[in-house]
Coordinates of C-alpha atoms and ligand atoms in Angstrom, one line a residue:
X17 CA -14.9 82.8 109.4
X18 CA -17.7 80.6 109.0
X19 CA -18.3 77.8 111.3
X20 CA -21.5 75.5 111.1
X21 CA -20.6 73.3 114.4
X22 CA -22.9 74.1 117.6
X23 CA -21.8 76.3 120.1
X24 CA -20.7 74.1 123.4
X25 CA -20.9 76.2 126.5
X26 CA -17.1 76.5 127.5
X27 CA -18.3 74.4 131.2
X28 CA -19.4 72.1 129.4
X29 CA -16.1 71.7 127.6
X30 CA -14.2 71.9 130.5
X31 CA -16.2 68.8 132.1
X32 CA -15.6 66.7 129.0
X33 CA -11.8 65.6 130.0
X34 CA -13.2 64.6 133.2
X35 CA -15.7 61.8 131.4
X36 CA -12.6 61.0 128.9
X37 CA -10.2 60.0 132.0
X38 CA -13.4 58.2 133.5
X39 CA -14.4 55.8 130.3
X40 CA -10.1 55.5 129.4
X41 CA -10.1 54.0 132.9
X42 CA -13.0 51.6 132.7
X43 CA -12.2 50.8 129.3
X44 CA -8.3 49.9 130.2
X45 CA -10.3 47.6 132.8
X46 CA -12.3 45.6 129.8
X47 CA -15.7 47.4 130.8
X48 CA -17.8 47.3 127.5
X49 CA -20.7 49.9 128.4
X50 CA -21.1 52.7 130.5
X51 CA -24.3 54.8 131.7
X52 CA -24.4 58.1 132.7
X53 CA -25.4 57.4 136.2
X54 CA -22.1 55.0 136.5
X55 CA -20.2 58.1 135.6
X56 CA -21.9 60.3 137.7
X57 CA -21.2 57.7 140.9
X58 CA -17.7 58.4 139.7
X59 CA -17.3 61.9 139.2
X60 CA -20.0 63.4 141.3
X61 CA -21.9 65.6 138.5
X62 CA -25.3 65.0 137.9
X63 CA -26.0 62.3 135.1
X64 CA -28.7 64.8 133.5
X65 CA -25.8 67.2 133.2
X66 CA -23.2 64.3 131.8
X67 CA -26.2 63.1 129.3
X68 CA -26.8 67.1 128.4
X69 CA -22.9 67.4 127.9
X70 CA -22.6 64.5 125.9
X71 CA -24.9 65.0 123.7
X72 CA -22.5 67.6 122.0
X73 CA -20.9 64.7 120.7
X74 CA -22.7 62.6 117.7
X75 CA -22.4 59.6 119.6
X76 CA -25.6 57.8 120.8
X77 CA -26.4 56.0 124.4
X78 CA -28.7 53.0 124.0
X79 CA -31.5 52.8 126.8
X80 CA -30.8 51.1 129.5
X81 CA -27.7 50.2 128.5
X82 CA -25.9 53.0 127.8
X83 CA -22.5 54.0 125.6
X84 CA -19.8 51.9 124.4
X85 CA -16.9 52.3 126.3
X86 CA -14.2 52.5 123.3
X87 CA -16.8 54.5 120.7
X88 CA -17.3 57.1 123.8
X89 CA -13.3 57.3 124.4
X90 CA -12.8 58.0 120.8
X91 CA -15.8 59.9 120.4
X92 CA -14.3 62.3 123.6
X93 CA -10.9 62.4 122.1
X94 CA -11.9 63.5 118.8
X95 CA -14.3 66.3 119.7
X96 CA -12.1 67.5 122.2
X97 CA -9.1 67.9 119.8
X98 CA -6.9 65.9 121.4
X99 CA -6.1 63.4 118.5
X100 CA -5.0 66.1 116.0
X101 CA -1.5 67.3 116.4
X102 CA -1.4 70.7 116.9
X103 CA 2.0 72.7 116.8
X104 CA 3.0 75.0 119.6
X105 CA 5.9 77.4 119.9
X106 CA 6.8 78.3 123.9
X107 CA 7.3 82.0 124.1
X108 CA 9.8 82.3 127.2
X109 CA 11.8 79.0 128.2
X110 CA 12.4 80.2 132.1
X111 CA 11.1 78.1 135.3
X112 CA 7.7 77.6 133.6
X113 CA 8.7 77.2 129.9
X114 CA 11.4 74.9 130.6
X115 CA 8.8 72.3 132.6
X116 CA 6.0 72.7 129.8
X117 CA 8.7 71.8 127.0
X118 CA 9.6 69.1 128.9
X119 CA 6.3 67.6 129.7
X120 CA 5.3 64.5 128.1
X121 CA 2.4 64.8 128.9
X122 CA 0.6 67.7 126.7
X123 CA 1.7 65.6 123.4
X124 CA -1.2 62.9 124.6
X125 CA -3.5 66.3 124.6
X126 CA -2.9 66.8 121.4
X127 CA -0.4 69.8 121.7
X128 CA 3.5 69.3 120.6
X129 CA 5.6 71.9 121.7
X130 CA 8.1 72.3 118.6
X131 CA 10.1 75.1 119.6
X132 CA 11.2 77.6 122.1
X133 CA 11.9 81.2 121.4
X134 CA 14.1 83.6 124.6
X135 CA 15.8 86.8 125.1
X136 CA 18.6 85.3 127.3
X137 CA 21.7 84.3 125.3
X138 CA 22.5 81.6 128.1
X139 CA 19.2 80.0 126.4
X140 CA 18.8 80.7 123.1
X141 CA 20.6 78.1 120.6
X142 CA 20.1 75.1 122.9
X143 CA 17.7 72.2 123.0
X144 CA 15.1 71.3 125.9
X145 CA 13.8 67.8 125.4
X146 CA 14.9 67.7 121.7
X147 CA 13.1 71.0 120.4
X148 CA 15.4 74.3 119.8
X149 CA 15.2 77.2 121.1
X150 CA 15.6 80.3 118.8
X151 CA 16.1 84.0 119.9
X152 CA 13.0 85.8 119.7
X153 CA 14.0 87.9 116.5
X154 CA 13.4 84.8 114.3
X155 CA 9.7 84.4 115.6
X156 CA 8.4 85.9 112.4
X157 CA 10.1 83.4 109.9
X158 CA 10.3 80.7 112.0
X159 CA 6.9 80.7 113.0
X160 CA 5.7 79.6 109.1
X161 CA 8.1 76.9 108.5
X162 CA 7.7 75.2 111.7
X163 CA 3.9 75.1 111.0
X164 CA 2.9 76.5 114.2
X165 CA -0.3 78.2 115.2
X166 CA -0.3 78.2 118.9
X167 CA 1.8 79.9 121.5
X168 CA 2.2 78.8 124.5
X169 CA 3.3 82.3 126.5
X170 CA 5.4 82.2 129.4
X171 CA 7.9 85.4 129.4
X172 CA 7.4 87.9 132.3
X173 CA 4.2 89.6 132.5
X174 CA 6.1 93.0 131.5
X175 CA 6.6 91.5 128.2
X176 CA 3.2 89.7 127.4
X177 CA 1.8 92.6 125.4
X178 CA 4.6 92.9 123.1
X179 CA 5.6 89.3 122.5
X180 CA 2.0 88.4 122.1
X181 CA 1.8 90.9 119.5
X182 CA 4.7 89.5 117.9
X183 CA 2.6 86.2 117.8
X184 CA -0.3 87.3 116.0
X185 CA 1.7 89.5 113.4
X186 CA 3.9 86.2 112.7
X187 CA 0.6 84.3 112.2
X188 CA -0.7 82.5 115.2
X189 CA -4.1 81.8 115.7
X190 CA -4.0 81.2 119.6
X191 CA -2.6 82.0 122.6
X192 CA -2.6 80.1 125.9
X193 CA -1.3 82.6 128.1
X194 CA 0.4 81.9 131.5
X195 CA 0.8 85.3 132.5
X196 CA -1.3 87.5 134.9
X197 CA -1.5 89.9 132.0
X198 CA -4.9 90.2 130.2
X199 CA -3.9 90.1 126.7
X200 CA -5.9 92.2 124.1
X201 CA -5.9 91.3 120.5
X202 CA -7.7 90.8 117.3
X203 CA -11.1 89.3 117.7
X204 CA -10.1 85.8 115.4
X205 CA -7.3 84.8 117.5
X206 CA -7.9 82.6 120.8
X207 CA -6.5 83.5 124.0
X208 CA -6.8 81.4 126.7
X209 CA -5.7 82.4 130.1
X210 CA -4.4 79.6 132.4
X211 CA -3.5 80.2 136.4
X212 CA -2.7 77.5 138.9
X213 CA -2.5 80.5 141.3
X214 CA -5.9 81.3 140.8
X215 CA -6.6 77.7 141.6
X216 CA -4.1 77.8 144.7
X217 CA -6.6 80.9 146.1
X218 CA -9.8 78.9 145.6
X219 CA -8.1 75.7 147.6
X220 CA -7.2 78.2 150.5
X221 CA -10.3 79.5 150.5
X222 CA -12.1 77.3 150.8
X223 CA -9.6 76.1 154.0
X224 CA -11.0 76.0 157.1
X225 CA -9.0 79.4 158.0
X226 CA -6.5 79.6 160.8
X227 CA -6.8 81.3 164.0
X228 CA -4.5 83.4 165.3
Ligands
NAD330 N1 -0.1 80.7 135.2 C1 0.6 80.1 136.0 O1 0.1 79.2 136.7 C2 2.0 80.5 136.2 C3 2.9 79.7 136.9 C4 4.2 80.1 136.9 C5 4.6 81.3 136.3 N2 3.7 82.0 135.6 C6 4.0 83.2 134.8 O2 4.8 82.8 133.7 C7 5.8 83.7 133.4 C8 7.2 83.1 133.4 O3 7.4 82.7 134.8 P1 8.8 81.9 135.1 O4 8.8 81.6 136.5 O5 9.0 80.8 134.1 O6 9.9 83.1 134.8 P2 11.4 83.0 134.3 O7 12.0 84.3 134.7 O8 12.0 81.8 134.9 O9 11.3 82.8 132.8 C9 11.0 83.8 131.9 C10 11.7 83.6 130.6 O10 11.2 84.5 129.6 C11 12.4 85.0 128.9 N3 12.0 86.3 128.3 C12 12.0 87.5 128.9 N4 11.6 88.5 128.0 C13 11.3 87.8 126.8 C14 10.7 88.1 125.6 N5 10.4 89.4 125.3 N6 10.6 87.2 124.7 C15 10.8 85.9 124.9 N7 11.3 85.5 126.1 C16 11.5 86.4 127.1 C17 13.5 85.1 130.0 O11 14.8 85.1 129.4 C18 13.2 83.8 130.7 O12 13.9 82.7 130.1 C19 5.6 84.9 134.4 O13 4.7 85.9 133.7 C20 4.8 84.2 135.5 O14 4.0 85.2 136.2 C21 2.4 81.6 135.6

């Protein structure tokens, strides 16, 4: 597929939210301009590297006075995505699939969970938070007519391989996988790997340790 838009260096994409919620705050407090030095005072990360990441985006600073506030909001949101709708089915409606269903919160992110999809009959042909949840034999036909082209995996690691298999044969083009298993698949479709465990490690680590 051919894509003409620069390459941004995935740190640098992952620092981006960070400047969003920064400007959304000073902006819901009637700031007008920002510079990258005000933002680096807030967020502790070098203004060279906030300027560097920032100029991704096609929005211009002015010297000495910096960005606007509201373009540089909407500027963030639209480059990082998180204006477009995009439609998610949750693979797995457990402990974790159940929570991200029900989170309001990944809608402002751009990312509506339509519809659930489980083994367990106690599960499947209810409704979490006003989206259905379907047994997993009706991935492939449901898949197309709920216009989905994420999922959102959260089954038991056993069954990763196969149901993200499943996914990509019923035409998703990305998969944000919660599991510990390292999924392989076609080289066109996404897979991003989340882990608050592996953030749980780095915390502890970095813990002064206790003595025995
Ligand atoms: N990445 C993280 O931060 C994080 C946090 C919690 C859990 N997890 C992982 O998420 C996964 C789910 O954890 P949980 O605590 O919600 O487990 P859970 O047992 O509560 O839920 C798993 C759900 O998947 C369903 N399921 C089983 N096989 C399936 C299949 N083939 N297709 C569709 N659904 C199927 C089960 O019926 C159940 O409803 C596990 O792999 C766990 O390791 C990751």
């Amino acid at each position: 597929m051919e894509n003409n838009e620069p390459y941004v260096p995935e740190p640098a994409i992952s620092r981006l939210p960070w400047y969003l919620a920064c400007v959304s705050r000073l902006r819901a407090q009637g700031v007008e301009y920002v510079s990258t030095t005000a933002i680096s005072q807030e967020l502790n990360v070098e203004s060279s590297q906030i300027a560097k990441d920032l100029s991704y985006l096609s929005i211009k600073g002015k010297t000495r006075i910096g960005y606007e506030v509201k373009e540089l909001e909407r500027g963030l949101y639209d480059f990082l995505g998180f204006r477009r709708e995009h439609k998610a089915v949750m693979m797995g409606v457990g402990s974790l699939g159940s929570a991200l269903i029900a989170d309001s919160g990944l809608s402002r992110y751009g990312l509506d969970i339509v519809a659930g999809f489980d083994v367990n009959p106690d599960v499947v042909g209810r409704s979490l938070n006003g989206k259905p949840i379907y047994p997993l034999s009706e991935l492939s036909r449901r898949v197309g007519e709920l216009g989905a082209e994420i999922a959102v995996i959260a089954v038991p690691v056993e069954s990763c391989a196969e149901v993200a298999e499943m996914c990509v044969a019923a035409g998703i083009k990305a998969l944000w996988n919660f599991t510990p298993f390292r999924i392989r698949t076609a080289p066109d479709v996404v897979v991003q790997n989340t882990s608050i465990y592996a953030h749980l490690a780095v915390m502890y680590n970095r813990m002064p340790r206790h003595k025995d």
